[in-house]
mmCIF file of C-alpha atoms in Angstrom:
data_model
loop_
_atom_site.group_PDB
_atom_site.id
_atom_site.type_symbol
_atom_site.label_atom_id
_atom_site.label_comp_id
_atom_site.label_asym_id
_atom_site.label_seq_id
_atom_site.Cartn_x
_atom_site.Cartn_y
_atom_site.Cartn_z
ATOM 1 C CA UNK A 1 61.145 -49.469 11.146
ATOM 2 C CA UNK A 2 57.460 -49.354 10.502
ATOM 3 C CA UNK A 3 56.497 -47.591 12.914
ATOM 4 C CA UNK A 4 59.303 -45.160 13.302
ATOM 5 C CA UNK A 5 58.208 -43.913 9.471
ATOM 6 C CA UNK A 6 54.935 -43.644 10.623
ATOM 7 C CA UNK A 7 55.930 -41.577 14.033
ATOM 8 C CA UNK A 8 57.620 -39.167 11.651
ATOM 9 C CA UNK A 9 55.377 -38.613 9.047
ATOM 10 C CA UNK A 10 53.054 -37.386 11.588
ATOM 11 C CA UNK A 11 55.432 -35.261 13.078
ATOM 12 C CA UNK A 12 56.389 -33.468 10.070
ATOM 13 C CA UNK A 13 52.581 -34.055 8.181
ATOM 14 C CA UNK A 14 52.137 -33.003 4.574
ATOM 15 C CA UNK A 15 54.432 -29.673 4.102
ATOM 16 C CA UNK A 16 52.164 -28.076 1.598
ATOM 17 C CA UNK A 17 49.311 -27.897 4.366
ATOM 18 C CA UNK A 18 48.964 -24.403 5.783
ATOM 19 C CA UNK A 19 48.233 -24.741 9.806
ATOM 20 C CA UNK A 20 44.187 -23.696 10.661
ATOM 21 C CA UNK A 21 45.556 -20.890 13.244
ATOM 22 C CA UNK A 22 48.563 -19.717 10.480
ATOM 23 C CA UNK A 23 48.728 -15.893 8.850
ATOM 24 C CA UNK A 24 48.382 -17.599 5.538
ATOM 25 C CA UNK A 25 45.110 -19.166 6.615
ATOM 26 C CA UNK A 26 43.332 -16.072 7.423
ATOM 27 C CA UNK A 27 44.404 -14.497 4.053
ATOM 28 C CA UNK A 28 42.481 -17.284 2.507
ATOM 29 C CA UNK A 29 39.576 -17.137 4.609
ATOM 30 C CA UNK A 30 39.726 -13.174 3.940
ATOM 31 C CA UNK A 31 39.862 -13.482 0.429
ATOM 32 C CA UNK A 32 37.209 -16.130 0.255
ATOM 33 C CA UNK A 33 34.828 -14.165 2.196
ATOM 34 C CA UNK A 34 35.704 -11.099 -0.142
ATOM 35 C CA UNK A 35 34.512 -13.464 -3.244
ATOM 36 C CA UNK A 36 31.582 -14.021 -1.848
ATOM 37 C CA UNK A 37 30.753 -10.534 -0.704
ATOM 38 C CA UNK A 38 31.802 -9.400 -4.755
ATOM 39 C CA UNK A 39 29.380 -12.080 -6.085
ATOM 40 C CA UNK A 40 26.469 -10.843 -3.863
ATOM 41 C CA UNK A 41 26.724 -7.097 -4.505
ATOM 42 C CA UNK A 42 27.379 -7.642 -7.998
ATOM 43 C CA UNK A 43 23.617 -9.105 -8.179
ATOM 44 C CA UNK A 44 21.818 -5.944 -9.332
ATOM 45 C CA UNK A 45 17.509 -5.652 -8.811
ATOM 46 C CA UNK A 46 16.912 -6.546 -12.373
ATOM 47 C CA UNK A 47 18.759 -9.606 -12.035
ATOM 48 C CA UNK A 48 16.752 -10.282 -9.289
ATOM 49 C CA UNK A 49 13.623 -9.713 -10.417
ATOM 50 C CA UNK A 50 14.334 -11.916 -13.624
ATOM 51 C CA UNK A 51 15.488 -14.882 -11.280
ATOM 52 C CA UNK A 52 11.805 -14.111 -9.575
ATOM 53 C CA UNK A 53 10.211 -15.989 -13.047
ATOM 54 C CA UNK A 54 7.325 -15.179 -14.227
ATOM 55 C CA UNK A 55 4.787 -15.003 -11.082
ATOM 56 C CA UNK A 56 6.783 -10.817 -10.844
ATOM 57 C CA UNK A 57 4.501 -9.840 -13.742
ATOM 58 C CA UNK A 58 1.370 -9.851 -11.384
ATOM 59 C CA UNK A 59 3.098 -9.025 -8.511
ATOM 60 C CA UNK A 60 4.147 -5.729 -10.571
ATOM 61 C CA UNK A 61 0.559 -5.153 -11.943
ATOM 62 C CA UNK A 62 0.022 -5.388 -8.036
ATOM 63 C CA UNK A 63 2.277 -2.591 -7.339
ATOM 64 C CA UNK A 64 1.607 -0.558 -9.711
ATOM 65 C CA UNK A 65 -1.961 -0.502 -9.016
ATOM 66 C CA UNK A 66 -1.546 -0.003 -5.593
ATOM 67 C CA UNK A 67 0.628 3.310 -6.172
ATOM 68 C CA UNK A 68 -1.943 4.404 -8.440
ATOM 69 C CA UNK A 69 -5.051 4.154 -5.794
ATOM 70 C CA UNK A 70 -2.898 5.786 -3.360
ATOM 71 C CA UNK A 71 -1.972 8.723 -5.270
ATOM 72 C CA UNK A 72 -5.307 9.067 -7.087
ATOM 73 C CA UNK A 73 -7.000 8.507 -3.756
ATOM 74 C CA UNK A 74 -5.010 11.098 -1.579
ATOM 75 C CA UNK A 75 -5.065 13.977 -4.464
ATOM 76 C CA UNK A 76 -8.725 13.465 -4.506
ATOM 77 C CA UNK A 77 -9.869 13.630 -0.914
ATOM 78 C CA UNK A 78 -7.097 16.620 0.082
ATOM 79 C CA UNK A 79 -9.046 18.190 -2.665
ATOM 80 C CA UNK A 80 -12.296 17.304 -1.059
ATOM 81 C CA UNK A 81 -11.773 18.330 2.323
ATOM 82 C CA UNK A 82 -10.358 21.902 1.076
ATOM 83 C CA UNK A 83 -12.965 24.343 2.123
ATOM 84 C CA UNK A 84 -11.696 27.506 4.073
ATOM 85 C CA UNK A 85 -13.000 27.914 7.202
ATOM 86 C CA UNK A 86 -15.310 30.737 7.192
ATOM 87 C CA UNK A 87 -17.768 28.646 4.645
ATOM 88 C CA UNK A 88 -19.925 27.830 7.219
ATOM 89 C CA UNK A 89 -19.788 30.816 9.215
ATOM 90 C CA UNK A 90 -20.315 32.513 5.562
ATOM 91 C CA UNK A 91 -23.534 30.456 5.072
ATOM 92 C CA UNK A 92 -25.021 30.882 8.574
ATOM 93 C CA UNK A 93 -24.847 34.734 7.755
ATOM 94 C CA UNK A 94 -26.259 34.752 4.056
ATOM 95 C CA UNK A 95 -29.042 32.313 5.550
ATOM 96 C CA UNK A 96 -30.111 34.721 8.636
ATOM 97 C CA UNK A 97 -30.225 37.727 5.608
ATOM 98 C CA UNK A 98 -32.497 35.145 4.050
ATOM 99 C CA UNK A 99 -30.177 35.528 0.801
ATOM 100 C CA UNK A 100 -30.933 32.257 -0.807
ATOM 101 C CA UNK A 101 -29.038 33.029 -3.773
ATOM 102 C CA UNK A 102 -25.952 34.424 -2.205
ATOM 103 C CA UNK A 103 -25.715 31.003 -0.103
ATOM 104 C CA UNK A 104 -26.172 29.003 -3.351
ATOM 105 C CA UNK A 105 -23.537 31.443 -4.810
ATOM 106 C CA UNK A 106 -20.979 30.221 -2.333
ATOM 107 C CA UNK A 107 -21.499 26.460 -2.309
ATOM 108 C CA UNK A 108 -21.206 27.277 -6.201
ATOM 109 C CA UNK A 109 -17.707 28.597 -5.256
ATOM 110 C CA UNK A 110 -16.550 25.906 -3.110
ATOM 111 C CA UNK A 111 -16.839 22.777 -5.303
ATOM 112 C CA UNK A 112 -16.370 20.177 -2.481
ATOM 113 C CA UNK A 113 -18.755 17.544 -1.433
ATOM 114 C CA UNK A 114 -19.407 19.574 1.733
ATOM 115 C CA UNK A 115 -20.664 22.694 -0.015
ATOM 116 C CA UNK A 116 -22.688 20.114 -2.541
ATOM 117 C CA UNK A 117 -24.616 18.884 0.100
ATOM 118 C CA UNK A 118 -25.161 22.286 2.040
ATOM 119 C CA UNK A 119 -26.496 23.461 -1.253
ATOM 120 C CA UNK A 120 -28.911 20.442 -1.621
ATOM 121 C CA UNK A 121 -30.079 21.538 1.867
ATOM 122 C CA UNK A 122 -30.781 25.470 0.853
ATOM 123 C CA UNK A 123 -32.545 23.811 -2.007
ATOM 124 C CA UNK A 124 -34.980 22.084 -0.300
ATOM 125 C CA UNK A 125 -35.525 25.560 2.078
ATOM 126 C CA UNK A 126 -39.432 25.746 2.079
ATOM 127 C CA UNK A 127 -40.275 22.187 2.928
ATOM 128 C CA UNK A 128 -40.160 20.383 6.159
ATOM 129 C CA UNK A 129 -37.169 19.801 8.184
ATOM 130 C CA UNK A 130 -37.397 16.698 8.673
ATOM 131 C CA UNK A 131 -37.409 16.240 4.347
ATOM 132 C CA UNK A 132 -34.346 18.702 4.573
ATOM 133 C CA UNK A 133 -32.617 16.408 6.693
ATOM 134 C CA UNK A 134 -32.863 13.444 4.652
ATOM 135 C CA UNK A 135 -31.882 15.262 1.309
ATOM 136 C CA UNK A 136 -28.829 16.363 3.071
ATOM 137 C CA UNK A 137 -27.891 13.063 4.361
ATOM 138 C CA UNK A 138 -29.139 11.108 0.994
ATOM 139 C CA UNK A 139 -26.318 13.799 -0.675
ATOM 140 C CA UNK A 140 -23.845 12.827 1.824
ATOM 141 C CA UNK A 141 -23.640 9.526 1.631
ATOM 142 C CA UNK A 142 -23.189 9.642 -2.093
ATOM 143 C CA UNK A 143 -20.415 12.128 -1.814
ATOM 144 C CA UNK A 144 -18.745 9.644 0.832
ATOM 145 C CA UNK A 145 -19.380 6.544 -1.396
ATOM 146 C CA UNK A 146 -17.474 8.805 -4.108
ATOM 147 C CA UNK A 147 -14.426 9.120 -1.702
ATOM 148 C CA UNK A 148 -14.289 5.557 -1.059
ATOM 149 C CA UNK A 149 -14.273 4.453 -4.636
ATOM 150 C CA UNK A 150 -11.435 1.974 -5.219
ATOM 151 C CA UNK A 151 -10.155 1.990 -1.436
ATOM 152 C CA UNK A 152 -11.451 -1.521 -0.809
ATOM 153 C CA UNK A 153 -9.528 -2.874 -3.796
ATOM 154 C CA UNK A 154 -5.970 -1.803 -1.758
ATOM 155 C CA UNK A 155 -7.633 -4.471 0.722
ATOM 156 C CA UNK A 156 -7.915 -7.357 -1.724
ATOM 157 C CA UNK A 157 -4.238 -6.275 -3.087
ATOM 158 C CA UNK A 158 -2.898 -6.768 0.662
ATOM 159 C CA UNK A 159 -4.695 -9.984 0.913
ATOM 160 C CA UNK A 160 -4.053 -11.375 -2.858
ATOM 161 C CA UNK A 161 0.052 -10.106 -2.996
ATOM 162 C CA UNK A 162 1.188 -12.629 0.079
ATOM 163 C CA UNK A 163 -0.404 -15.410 -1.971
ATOM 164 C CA UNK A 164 0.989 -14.377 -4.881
ATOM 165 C CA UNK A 165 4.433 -14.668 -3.461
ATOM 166 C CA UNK A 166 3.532 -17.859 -2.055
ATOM 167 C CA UNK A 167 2.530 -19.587 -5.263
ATOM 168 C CA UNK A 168 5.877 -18.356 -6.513
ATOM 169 C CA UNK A 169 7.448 -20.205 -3.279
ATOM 170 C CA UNK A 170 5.819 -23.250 -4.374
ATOM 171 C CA UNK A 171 6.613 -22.992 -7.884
ATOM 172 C CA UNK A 172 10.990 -22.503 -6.424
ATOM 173 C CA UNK A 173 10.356 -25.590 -4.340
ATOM 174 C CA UNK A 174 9.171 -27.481 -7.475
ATOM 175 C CA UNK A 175 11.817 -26.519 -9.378
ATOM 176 C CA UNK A 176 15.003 -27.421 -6.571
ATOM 177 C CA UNK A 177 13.341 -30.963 -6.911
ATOM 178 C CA UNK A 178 12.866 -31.134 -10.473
ATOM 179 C CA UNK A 179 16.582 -30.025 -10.997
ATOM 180 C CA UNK A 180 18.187 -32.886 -8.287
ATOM 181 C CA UNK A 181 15.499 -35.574 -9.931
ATOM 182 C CA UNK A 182 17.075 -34.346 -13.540
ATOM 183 C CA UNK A 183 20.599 -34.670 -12.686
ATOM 184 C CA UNK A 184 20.633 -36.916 -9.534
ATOM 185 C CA UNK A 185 22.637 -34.600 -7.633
ATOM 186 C CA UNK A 186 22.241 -32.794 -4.882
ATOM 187 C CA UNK A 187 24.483 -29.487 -5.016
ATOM 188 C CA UNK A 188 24.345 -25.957 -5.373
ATOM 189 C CA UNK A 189 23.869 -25.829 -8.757
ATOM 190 C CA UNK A 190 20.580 -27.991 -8.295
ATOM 191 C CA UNK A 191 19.024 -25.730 -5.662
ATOM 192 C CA UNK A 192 20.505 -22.213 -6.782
ATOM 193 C CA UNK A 193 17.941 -21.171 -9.172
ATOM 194 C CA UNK A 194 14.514 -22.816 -7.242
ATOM 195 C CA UNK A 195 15.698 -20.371 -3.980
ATOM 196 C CA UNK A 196 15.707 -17.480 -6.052
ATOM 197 C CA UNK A 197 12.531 -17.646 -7.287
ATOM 198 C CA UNK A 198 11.488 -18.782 -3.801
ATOM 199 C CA UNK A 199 12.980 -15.882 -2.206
ATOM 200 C CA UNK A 200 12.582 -13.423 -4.591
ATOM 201 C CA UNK A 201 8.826 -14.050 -5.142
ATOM 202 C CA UNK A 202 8.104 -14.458 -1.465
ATOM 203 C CA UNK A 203 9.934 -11.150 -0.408
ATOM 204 C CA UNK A 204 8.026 -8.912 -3.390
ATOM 205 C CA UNK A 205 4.436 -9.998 -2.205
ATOM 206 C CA UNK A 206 4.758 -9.171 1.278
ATOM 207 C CA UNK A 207 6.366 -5.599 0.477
ATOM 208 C CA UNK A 208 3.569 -4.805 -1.792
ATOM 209 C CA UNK A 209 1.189 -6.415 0.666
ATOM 210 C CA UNK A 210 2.315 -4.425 3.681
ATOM 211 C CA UNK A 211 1.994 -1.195 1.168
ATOM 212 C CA UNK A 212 -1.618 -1.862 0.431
ATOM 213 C CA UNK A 213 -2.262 -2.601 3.446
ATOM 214 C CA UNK A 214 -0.921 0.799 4.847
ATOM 215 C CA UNK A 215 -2.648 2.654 2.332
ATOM 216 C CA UNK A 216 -5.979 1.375 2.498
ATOM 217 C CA UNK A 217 -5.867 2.423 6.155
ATOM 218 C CA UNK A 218 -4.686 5.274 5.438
ATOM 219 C CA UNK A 219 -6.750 6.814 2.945
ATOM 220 C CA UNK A 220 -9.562 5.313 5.251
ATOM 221 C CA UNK A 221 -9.156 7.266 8.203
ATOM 222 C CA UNK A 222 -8.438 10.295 5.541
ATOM 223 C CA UNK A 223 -12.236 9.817 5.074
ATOM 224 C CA UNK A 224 -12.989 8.693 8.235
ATOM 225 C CA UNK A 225 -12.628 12.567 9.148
ATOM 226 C CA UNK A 226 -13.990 14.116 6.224
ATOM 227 C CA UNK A 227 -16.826 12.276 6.983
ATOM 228 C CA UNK A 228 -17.112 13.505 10.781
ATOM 229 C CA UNK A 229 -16.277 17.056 8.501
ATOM 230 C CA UNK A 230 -19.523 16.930 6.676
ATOM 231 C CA UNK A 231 -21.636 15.612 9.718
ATOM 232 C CA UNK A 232 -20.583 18.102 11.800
ATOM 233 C CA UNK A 233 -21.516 20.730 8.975
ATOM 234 C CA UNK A 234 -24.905 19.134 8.135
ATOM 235 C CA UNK A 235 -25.525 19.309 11.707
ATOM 236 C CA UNK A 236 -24.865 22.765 11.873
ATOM 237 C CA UNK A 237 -26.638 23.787 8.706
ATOM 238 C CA UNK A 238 -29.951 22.339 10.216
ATOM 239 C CA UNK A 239 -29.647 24.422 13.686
ATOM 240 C CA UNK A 240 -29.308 27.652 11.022
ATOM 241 C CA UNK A 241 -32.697 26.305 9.505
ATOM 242 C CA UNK A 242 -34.409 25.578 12.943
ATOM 243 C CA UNK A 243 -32.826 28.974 14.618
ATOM 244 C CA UNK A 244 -34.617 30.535 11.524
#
C-alpha cells in the first residue's frame, strides 16, 4: 500500500507546480526578465554617479579640466597658425624693395607667432646672419613653448584618472566585505552597493583617461605642424636675407 501511494504521488506530483517547458512558464520567465530590464533602465546617470561615492569628485575635477585644456588649447593654436598665405610671399617682396618698415607693418598685422618671429628677424637686419639666425630661432622656441603650455598636464590626467578609478575599485571591494563581515551574510544586499562604486568608479577613470589621452596627442601633433610652419618660414626668411 506503501508503495502504491508513493507510485502515484509521483505520477500526479504537486498540482500547483507549473511544468519547466509549459506556456505559463515562459510568461513568468518573460515577466521576470521584464522586471529586471525596468529596474536597470530606471537607474538614471545621477544615480549612478552618487552610487560612485565620493572618489567622482576628483574624477570630475579630472574631466572638467581636461575639456578645458582641450578647448583652450585648440582655440589658441587655430588662432596661431592663421596667417594667409601670401605673408611670406608679401615679406619677400617688401624685403627686396628694402622697405623695412612696410615688412614690420605686416608682421604688425598678422599677430601670430610666425609673423613675431619674422619681425624679430627684420629687426636684427644690419647684423650678421649668423646673429639673425639665432634671434629668429631664440623667438621661436618661445612662441612654441607658449603653444605647449598646459598640454603635458592632459598626460598626467590620462595617467592619474585610471588610478583614480582604481582606488575607487579598492575602496567597492572594501566595502562588499565590510557589509558580509557586518551582517554575516552573503547576499545581494551585502555586495550591491560595494559593485557600484567598483564599477562606477572604475568605468569614469578610464573614459576620462582615454579623453586625455586623445587630446594631448592631439593638440600635439596640432603643434607638431605649426612648428614645421614656422621652420619652414624662418628658413625662408633667411634665403630673402642671403639672396639680398
Amino acid at each position: 500500500m506503501t508503495l502504491l501511494s508513493l507510485f502515484l504521488q509521483l505520477q500526479v506530483g504537486d498540482p500547483t507546480a507549473v511544468p519547466a517547458g509549459s506556456p505559463a512558464a515562459a510568461d513568468s520567465a518573460v515577466t521576470a526578465a521584464n522586471q529586471a530590464v525596468a529596474e536597470a533602465s530606471g537607474l538614471s546617470l545621477i544615480d549612478l554617479v552618487i552610487a560612485g561615492g565620493w572618489i567622482m569628485v576628483p574624477l570630475f575635477l579630472l574631466l572638467f579640466l581636461t575639456v578645458y585644456i582641450m578647448l583652450e588649447r585648440y582655440l589658441t593654436i587655430r588662432k596661431a597658425g592663421a596667417v594667409p598665405e601670401s605673408f611670406m610671399p608679401g615679406i619677400g617682396n617688401l624685403m627686396v624693395k628694402g622697405d623695412l618698415q612696410g615688412a614690420k607693418m605686416l608682421c604688425a598685422q598678422n599677430p601670430t607667432p610666425l609673423a613675431r618671429m619674422i619681425e624679430k628677424g627684420i629687426r636684427r637686419v644690419g647684423l650678421p646672419l649668423s646673429e639673425i639666425e639665432t634671434s629668429v630661432e631664440n623667438v621661436g622656441k618661445i612662441e612654441i613653448a607658449r603653444l605647449e603650455k598646459n598640454i603635458n598636464v592632459l598626460g598626467i590626467v590620462a595617467g592619474i584618472a585610471p588610478m583614480l578609478g582604481f582606488v575607487g575599485t579598492i575602496i567597492g571591494v572594501i566595502k562588499i566585505f565590510y557589509a558580509i563581515s557586518s551582517t554575516g551574510d552573503f547576499g545581494i544586499a551585502q555586495i550591491s552597493g560595494g559593485l557600484y562604486t567598483k564599477m562606477v568608479t572604475s568605468a569614469a577613470g578610464l573614459i576620462i583617461g582615454i579623453i586625455a589621452h586623445i587630446g594631448y596627442h592631439w593638440l600635439s601633433i596640432m603643434v607638431e605642424r605649426m612648428v614645421f610652419r614656422m621652420e619652414h618660414s624662418a628658413v625662408e626668411f633667411m634665403d630673402i636675407l642671403q639672396d639680398n
